[in-house]
CSV table of C-alpha atoms and ligand atoms in Angstrom, one decimal:
chain,number,residue,atom,x,y,z
A,112,UNK,CA,153.4,-98.0,15.1
A,113,UNK,CA,156.5,-95.7,15.5
A,114,UNK,CA,157.8,-96.2,19.0
A,115,UNK,CA,160.1,-93.2,18.9
A,116,UNK,CA,159.5,-90.9,21.9
A,117,UNK,CA,157.4,-87.8,21.0
A,118,UNK,CA,159.2,-84.6,21.7
A,119,UNK,CA,158.2,-81.0,22.1
A,120,UNK,CA,159.6,-80.1,18.7
A,121,UNK,CA,157.6,-83.0,17.2
A,122,UNK,CA,154.4,-81.4,18.6
A,123,UNK,CA,155.4,-77.9,17.4
A,124,UNK,CA,156.1,-79.3,13.9
A,125,UNK,CA,152.5,-80.5,13.6
A,126,UNK,CA,151.4,-77.0,12.8
A,127,UNK,CA,153.2,-77.3,9.5
A,128,UNK,CA,152.5,-81.0,8.8
A,129,UNK,CA,148.8,-80.5,9.7
A,130,UNK,CA,148.7,-83.9,11.3
A,131,UNK,CA,146.2,-83.5,14.2
A,132,UNK,CA,147.6,-83.7,17.7
A,133,UNK,CA,145.8,-86.2,19.9
A,134,UNK,CA,146.0,-85.7,23.7
A,135,UNK,CA,144.3,-87.3,26.7
A,136,UNK,CA,144.7,-87.0,30.5
A,137,UNK,CA,146.0,-89.8,32.7
A,138,UNK,CA,146.8,-89.8,36.4
A,139,UNK,CA,148.4,-93.2,37.2
A,140,UNK,CA,150.7,-95.9,35.9
A,141,UNK,CA,148.0,-98.4,34.6
A,142,UNK,CA,146.1,-95.9,32.5
A,143,UNK,CA,149.3,-94.2,31.3
A,144,UNK,CA,150.7,-97.6,30.1
A,145,UNK,CA,147.4,-98.3,28.3
A,146,UNK,CA,147.5,-94.9,26.5
A,147,UNK,CA,151.1,-95.3,25.6
A,148,UNK,CA,150.3,-98.5,23.8
A,149,UNK,CA,148.0,-96.5,21.4
A,150,UNK,CA,149.1,-93.7,19.1
A,151,UNK,CA,148.2,-90.9,21.5
A,152,UNK,CA,150.7,-88.0,21.2
A,153,UNK,CA,150.4,-86.3,24.6
A,154,UNK,CA,149.5,-87.5,28.0
A,155,UNK,CA,148.5,-84.6,30.2
A,156,UNK,CA,148.7,-85.2,33.9
A,157,UNK,CA,145.9,-82.7,34.4
A,158,UNK,CA,145.0,-81.0,37.7
A,159,UNK,CA,141.6,-82.5,36.9
A,160,UNK,CA,143.1,-85.4,39.0
A,161,UNK,CA,141.7,-83.4,41.9
A,162,UNK,CA,138.1,-84.0,40.7
A,163,UNK,CA,138.5,-87.4,38.9
A,164,UNK,CA,140.8,-89.3,41.3
A,165,UNK,CA,140.8,-87.4,44.5
A,166,UNK,CA,137.1,-86.5,44.6
A,167,UNK,CA,137.4,-82.8,45.2
A,168,UNK,CA,134.6,-80.5,44.0
A,169,UNK,CA,137.0,-78.5,41.8
A,170,UNK,CA,140.8,-78.4,41.0
A,171,UNK,CA,141.7,-75.7,43.6
A,172,UNK,CA,142.8,-78.1,46.4
A,173,UNK,CA,145.4,-79.9,44.3
A,174,UNK,CA,149.0,-79.4,45.5
A,175,UNK,CA,152.4,-79.5,43.8
A,176,UNK,CA,153.1,-82.7,45.8
A,177,UNK,CA,149.9,-84.3,44.4
A,178,UNK,CA,151.0,-83.4,40.9
A,179,UNK,CA,154.5,-84.7,41.4
A,180,UNK,CA,153.3,-88.0,42.7
A,181,UNK,CA,150.8,-88.5,39.8
A,182,UNK,CA,153.2,-87.2,37.1
A,183,UNK,CA,155.8,-89.7,38.4
A,184,UNK,CA,153.4,-92.6,38.1
A,185,UNK,CA,152.3,-91.6,34.6
A,186,UNK,CA,155.9,-91.1,33.5
A,187,UNK,CA,156.6,-94.7,34.6
A,188,UNK,CA,154.0,-96.0,32.2
A,189,UNK,CA,154.8,-93.7,29.2
A,190,UNK,CA,157.9,-94.5,27.1
A,191,UNK,CA,156.6,-93.0,23.8
A,192,UNK,CA,153.9,-90.3,24.5
A,193,UNK,CA,155.0,-86.8,25.6
A,194,UNK,CA,154.1,-86.4,29.3
A,195,UNK,CA,153.0,-82.9,30.3
A,196,UNK,CA,152.5,-82.0,34.0
A,197,UNK,CA,149.8,-79.5,35.0
A,198,UNK,CA,150.9,-76.7,37.4
A,199,UNK,CA,148.3,-76.6,40.2
A,200,UNK,CA,146.5,-73.5,41.6
A,201,UNK,CA,148.8,-71.2,43.5
A,202,UNK,CA,152.0,-72.9,42.3
A,203,UNK,CA,152.7,-70.1,39.8
A,204,UNK,CA,150.3,-67.2,40.5
A,205,UNK,CA,152.3,-65.6,43.3
A,206,UNK,CA,155.6,-64.9,41.7
A,207,UNK,CA,157.8,-65.6,38.7
A,208,UNK,CA,160.3,-67.2,40.9
A,209,UNK,CA,157.8,-69.5,42.5
A,210,UNK,CA,156.5,-70.4,39.0
A,211,UNK,CA,160.0,-71.4,37.8
A,212,UNK,CA,160.7,-73.4,41.0
A,213,UNK,CA,157.5,-75.4,40.8
A,214,UNK,CA,157.8,-76.0,37.1
A,215,UNK,CA,161.3,-77.3,37.8
A,216,UNK,CA,159.9,-79.7,40.5
A,217,UNK,CA,157.4,-81.2,38.0
A,218,UNK,CA,160.2,-81.9,35.6
A,219,UNK,CA,163.0,-82.9,38.1
A,220,UNK,CA,160.9,-84.9,40.6
A,221,UNK,CA,157.8,-85.8,38.4
A,222,UNK,CA,159.6,-86.6,35.2
A,223,UNK,CA,157.4,-84.3,33.0
A,224,UNK,CA,158.8,-83.2,29.7
A,225,UNK,CA,156.8,-80.0,29.7
A,226,UNK,CA,154.4,-78.1,32.0
A,227,UNK,CA,151.0,-76.6,31.4
A,228,UNK,CA,149.7,-73.5,33.2
A,229,UNK,CA,146.4,-71.5,33.0
A,230,UNK,CA,146.0,-67.9,31.9
A,231,UNK,CA,147.2,-65.8,29.0
A,232,UNK,CA,148.5,-62.2,29.1
A,233,UNK,CA,148.6,-62.1,32.9
A,234,UNK,CA,150.8,-65.2,33.0
A,235,UNK,CA,153.1,-64.3,30.1
A,236,UNK,CA,156.0,-63.3,32.4
A,237,UNK,CA,155.8,-66.7,34.2
A,238,UNK,CA,155.8,-68.5,30.8
A,239,UNK,CA,158.8,-66.5,29.6
A,240,UNK,CA,160.8,-67.2,32.7
A,241,UNK,CA,160.0,-71.0,32.8
A,242,UNK,CA,160.9,-71.3,29.1
A,243,UNK,CA,164.2,-69.4,29.8
A,244,UNK,CA,164.9,-72.1,32.4
A,245,UNK,CA,164.7,-74.7,29.6
A,246,UNK,CA,161.3,-76.0,30.4
A,247,UNK,CA,158.7,-76.1,27.6
A,248,UNK,CA,155.3,-74.6,28.5
A,249,UNK,CA,151.9,-75.4,27.2
A,250,UNK,CA,149.4,-72.5,27.7
A,251,UNK,CA,145.7,-72.7,28.5
A,252,UNK,CA,143.1,-70.0,27.7
A,253,UNK,CA,139.4,-69.6,27.5
A,254,UNK,CA,137.7,-71.5,30.4
A,255,UNK,CA,140.5,-71.9,32.8
A,256,UNK,CA,139.1,-74.1,35.6
A,257,UNK,CA,141.4,-72.7,38.3
A,258,UNK,CA,139.4,-69.4,37.9
A,259,UNK,CA,136.1,-71.1,38.4
A,260,UNK,CA,135.0,-68.6,41.2
A,261,UNK,CA,135.9,-65.6,39.0
A,262,UNK,CA,133.8,-67.1,36.1
A,263,UNK,CA,131.0,-68.1,38.5
A,264,UNK,CA,131.0,-71.7,37.2
A,265,UNK,CA,132.3,-73.7,34.3
A,266,UNK,CA,130.9,-71.5,31.6
A,267,UNK,CA,131.8,-71.1,27.9
A,268,UNK,CA,134.1,-68.1,27.5
A,269,UNK,CA,134.5,-65.6,24.6
A,270,UNK,CA,130.8,-65.1,24.0
A,271,UNK,CA,131.0,-61.3,23.4
A,272,UNK,CA,133.3,-59.3,21.2
A,273,UNK,CA,135.5,-57.9,24.0
A,274,UNK,CA,136.0,-61.3,25.7
A,275,UNK,CA,136.8,-62.9,22.4
A,276,UNK,CA,139.5,-60.3,21.7
A,277,UNK,CA,141.0,-60.8,25.1
A,278,UNK,CA,141.2,-64.6,24.5
A,279,UNK,CA,142.9,-64.1,21.2
A,280,UNK,CA,145.3,-61.7,22.8
A,281,UNK,CA,145.9,-64.2,25.6
A,282,UNK,CA,146.9,-66.9,23.0
A,283,UNK,CA,149.1,-64.4,21.1
A,284,UNK,CA,150.9,-63.3,24.3
A,285,UNK,CA,151.5,-67.0,25.3
A,286,UNK,CA,153.0,-67.6,21.9
A,287,UNK,CA,155.2,-64.5,22.2
A,288,UNK,CA,156.3,-65.6,25.6
A,289,UNK,CA,157.6,-68.9,24.2
A,290,UNK,CA,154.8,-71.4,24.7
A,291,UNK,CA,155.1,-74.4,22.3
A,292,UNK,CA,151.3,-75.0,22.2
A,293,UNK,CA,148.1,-73.6,23.7
A,294,UNK,CA,145.0,-75.4,25.0
A,295,UNK,CA,141.8,-73.5,24.3
A,296,UNK,CA,138.9,-74.7,26.5
A,297,UNK,CA,135.2,-74.1,26.0
A,298,UNK,CA,135.2,-71.2,23.5
A,299,UNK,CA,133.1,-70.8,20.3
A,300,UNK,CA,134.5,-72.8,17.4
A,301,UNK,CA,134.7,-69.7,15.1
A,302,UNK,CA,137.0,-68.0,17.7
A,303,UNK,CA,139.1,-71.1,18.0
A,304,UNK,CA,139.4,-71.3,14.2
A,305,UNK,CA,140.5,-67.6,14.0
A,306,UNK,CA,143.1,-68.1,16.7
A,307,UNK,CA,144.4,-71.3,15.1
A,308,UNK,CA,144.8,-69.5,11.8
A,309,UNK,CA,146.7,-66.6,13.5
A,310,UNK,CA,149.1,-68.6,15.7
A,311,UNK,CA,152.3,-70.2,14.6
A,312,UNK,CA,152.2,-72.6,17.5
A,313,UNK,CA,149.6,-75.5,17.6
A,314,UNK,CA,146.3,-75.0,19.3
A,315,UNK,CA,144.7,-78.0,21.2
A,316,UNK,CA,141.0,-77.7,21.7
A,317,UNK,CA,138.6,-79.0,24.4
A,318,UNK,CA,135.1,-77.8,23.7
A,319,UNK,CA,136.5,-75.5,21.0
A,320,UNK,CA,135.3,-77.1,17.8
A,321,UNK,CA,137.1,-79.2,15.1
A,322,UNK,CA,139.4,-76.5,13.6
A,323,UNK,CA,142.1,-76.6,16.3
A,324,UNK,CA,145.4,-78.3,15.5
A,325,UNK,CA,144.6,-81.0,18.0
A,326,UNK,CA,142.1,-82.1,20.6
A,327,UNK,CA,142.3,-83.1,24.3
A,328,UNK,CA,139.8,-84.8,26.6
A,329,UNK,CA,139.7,-85.9,30.2
A,330,UNK,CA,140.2,-89.7,30.0
A,331,UNK,CA,137.6,-90.6,32.5
A,332,UNK,CA,135.0,-88.5,30.7
A,333,UNK,CA,135.6,-90.1,27.3
A,334,UNK,CA,135.7,-93.6,28.7
A,335,UNK,CA,132.5,-93.2,30.6
A,336,UNK,CA,134.2,-93.7,33.9
A,337,UNK,CA,133.2,-90.4,35.4
A,338,UNK,CA,130.1,-90.8,37.6
A,339,UNK,CA,129.8,-87.0,38.2
A,340,UNK,CA,128.6,-84.4,35.7
A,341,UNK,CA,130.4,-84.6,32.3
A,342,UNK,CA,130.7,-81.4,30.2
A,343,UNK,CA,128.6,-81.2,27.0
A,344,UNK,CA,131.8,-81.2,24.8
A,345,UNK,CA,133.1,-84.5,26.3
A,346,UNK,CA,132.1,-87.3,23.9
A,347,UNK,CA,131.8,-90.6,25.6
A,348,UNK,CA,133.5,-93.3,23.4
A,349,UNK,CA,132.8,-96.1,25.9
A,350,UNK,CA,130.7,-96.8,29.0
A,351,UNK,CA,133.3,-98.5,31.1
A,352,UNK,CA,131.5,-97.7,34.4
A,353,UNK,CA,128.7,-99.9,33.3
A,354,UNK,CA,131.1,-102.7,32.4
A,355,UNK,CA,132.8,-102.4,35.8
A,356,UNK,CA,129.6,-102.5,37.7
A,357,UNK,CA,128.5,-105.6,35.8
A,358,UNK,CA,131.9,-107.3,36.5
A,359,UNK,CA,131.7,-106.5,40.2
A,360,UNK,CA,128.1,-107.8,40.4
A,361,UNK,CA,129.2,-111.0,38.8
A,362,UNK,CA,132.1,-111.4,41.3
A,363,UNK,CA,129.8,-110.8,44.2
A,364,UNK,CA,127.4,-113.4,42.9
A,365,UNK,CA,130.2,-116.0,42.3
A,366,UNK,CA,131.7,-115.4,45.8
A,367,UNK,CA,128.3,-115.8,47.4
A,368,UNK,CA,127.5,-119.0,45.4
A,369,UNK,CA,131.1,-120.4,45.9
A,370,UNK,CA,131.6,-120.7,42.1
A,371,UNK,CA,134.6,-118.4,42.6
A,372,UNK,CA,137.4,-119.3,43.2
A,373,UNK,CA,137.1,-122.4,41.0
A,374,UNK,CA,139.8,-125.0,40.2
A,375,UNK,CA,141.7,-122.6,37.8
A,376,UNK,CA,142.2,-120.0,40.4
A,377,UNK,CA,143.0,-122.2,43.4
A,378,UNK,CA,146.4,-123.5,44.8
A,379,UNK,CA,146.4,-127.2,45.7
A,380,UNK,CA,148.9,-128.9,47.9
A,381,UNK,CA,150.4,-132.2,46.8
A,382,UNK,CA,148.3,-135.2,47.7
A,383,UNK,CA,148.8,-136.2,51.4
A,384,UNK,CA,151.1,-133.3,52.3
A,385,UNK,CA,148.7,-131.7,54.8
A,386,UNK,CA,147.9,-135.1,56.3
A,387,UNK,CA,151.6,-135.9,56.9
A,388,UNK,CA,152.1,-132.5,58.5
A,389,UNK,CA,149.1,-132.9,60.7
A,390,UNK,CA,150.1,-136.4,61.8
B,25,KIV,O1,143.3,-80.6,34.0
B,25,KIV,C1,143.0,-81.0,32.9
B,25,KIV,O2,142.6,-82.1,32.7
B,25,KIV,C2,143.0,-80.0,31.8
B,25,KIV,C3,142.4,-80.4,30.5
B,25,KIV,C4,141.0,-80.3,30.6
B,25,KIV,C5,143.0,-79.6,29.4
B,25,KIV,O3,143.5,-78.9,32.0
């Protein structure tokens, strides 16, 4: 495996080379180190951390401080993969200035190499300003979870003609504003294919079919670690929650039956030492 760190230009170049981009989320050092030991291209420190690690109902309560802490932890574990930090709700919506400041914090304090933010046309001025500050931006269109209340739930987007044209326009405006890639979430695969053919920057799909330039999933969904509802598009490649429960049940049994800790996991004092001390 090539251990050379993956850069933003490397990701942008995949549009030409047609080698698919692979991305997963991670939120801490251990999982980041595990992913970095594979050939994964991008580790996204998603604001899905709010639901997966912090137990919130949605991503809206996640703060810039949360994202900085988790991004920093992921960065410590990733020497090769590109680390992208997600901009949380209300860290870029209010003003262009606030968007640049908070993107800067994710890079400067969190160690991210790029940031991701949700929204297309409406956020193009934020994207342009962040890029002008020297920070690469990944866009996110379609189902943007920070707008869950506006959508009335986590529903597929772009179902009718007008919505599908707006999503395409969103992606084009992000490209024109300087985004290096765009995530497309929960849209029909035909629309994703059309946008992918139109754009010069790579598209990264999640629930957007196979014709995108790359794919991303939430790590806990694909490993079978998420005990809450998992979206239809999230294939589970393992059932680690079951493995964990089985391991913990075995531990409980061994503790209760005094088979753990056995000789191999026990410190012993030299013969007679305790006796001498006590005498
Ligand atoms: O927060 C996240 O994990 C994301 C991915 C689903 C793309 O935005």
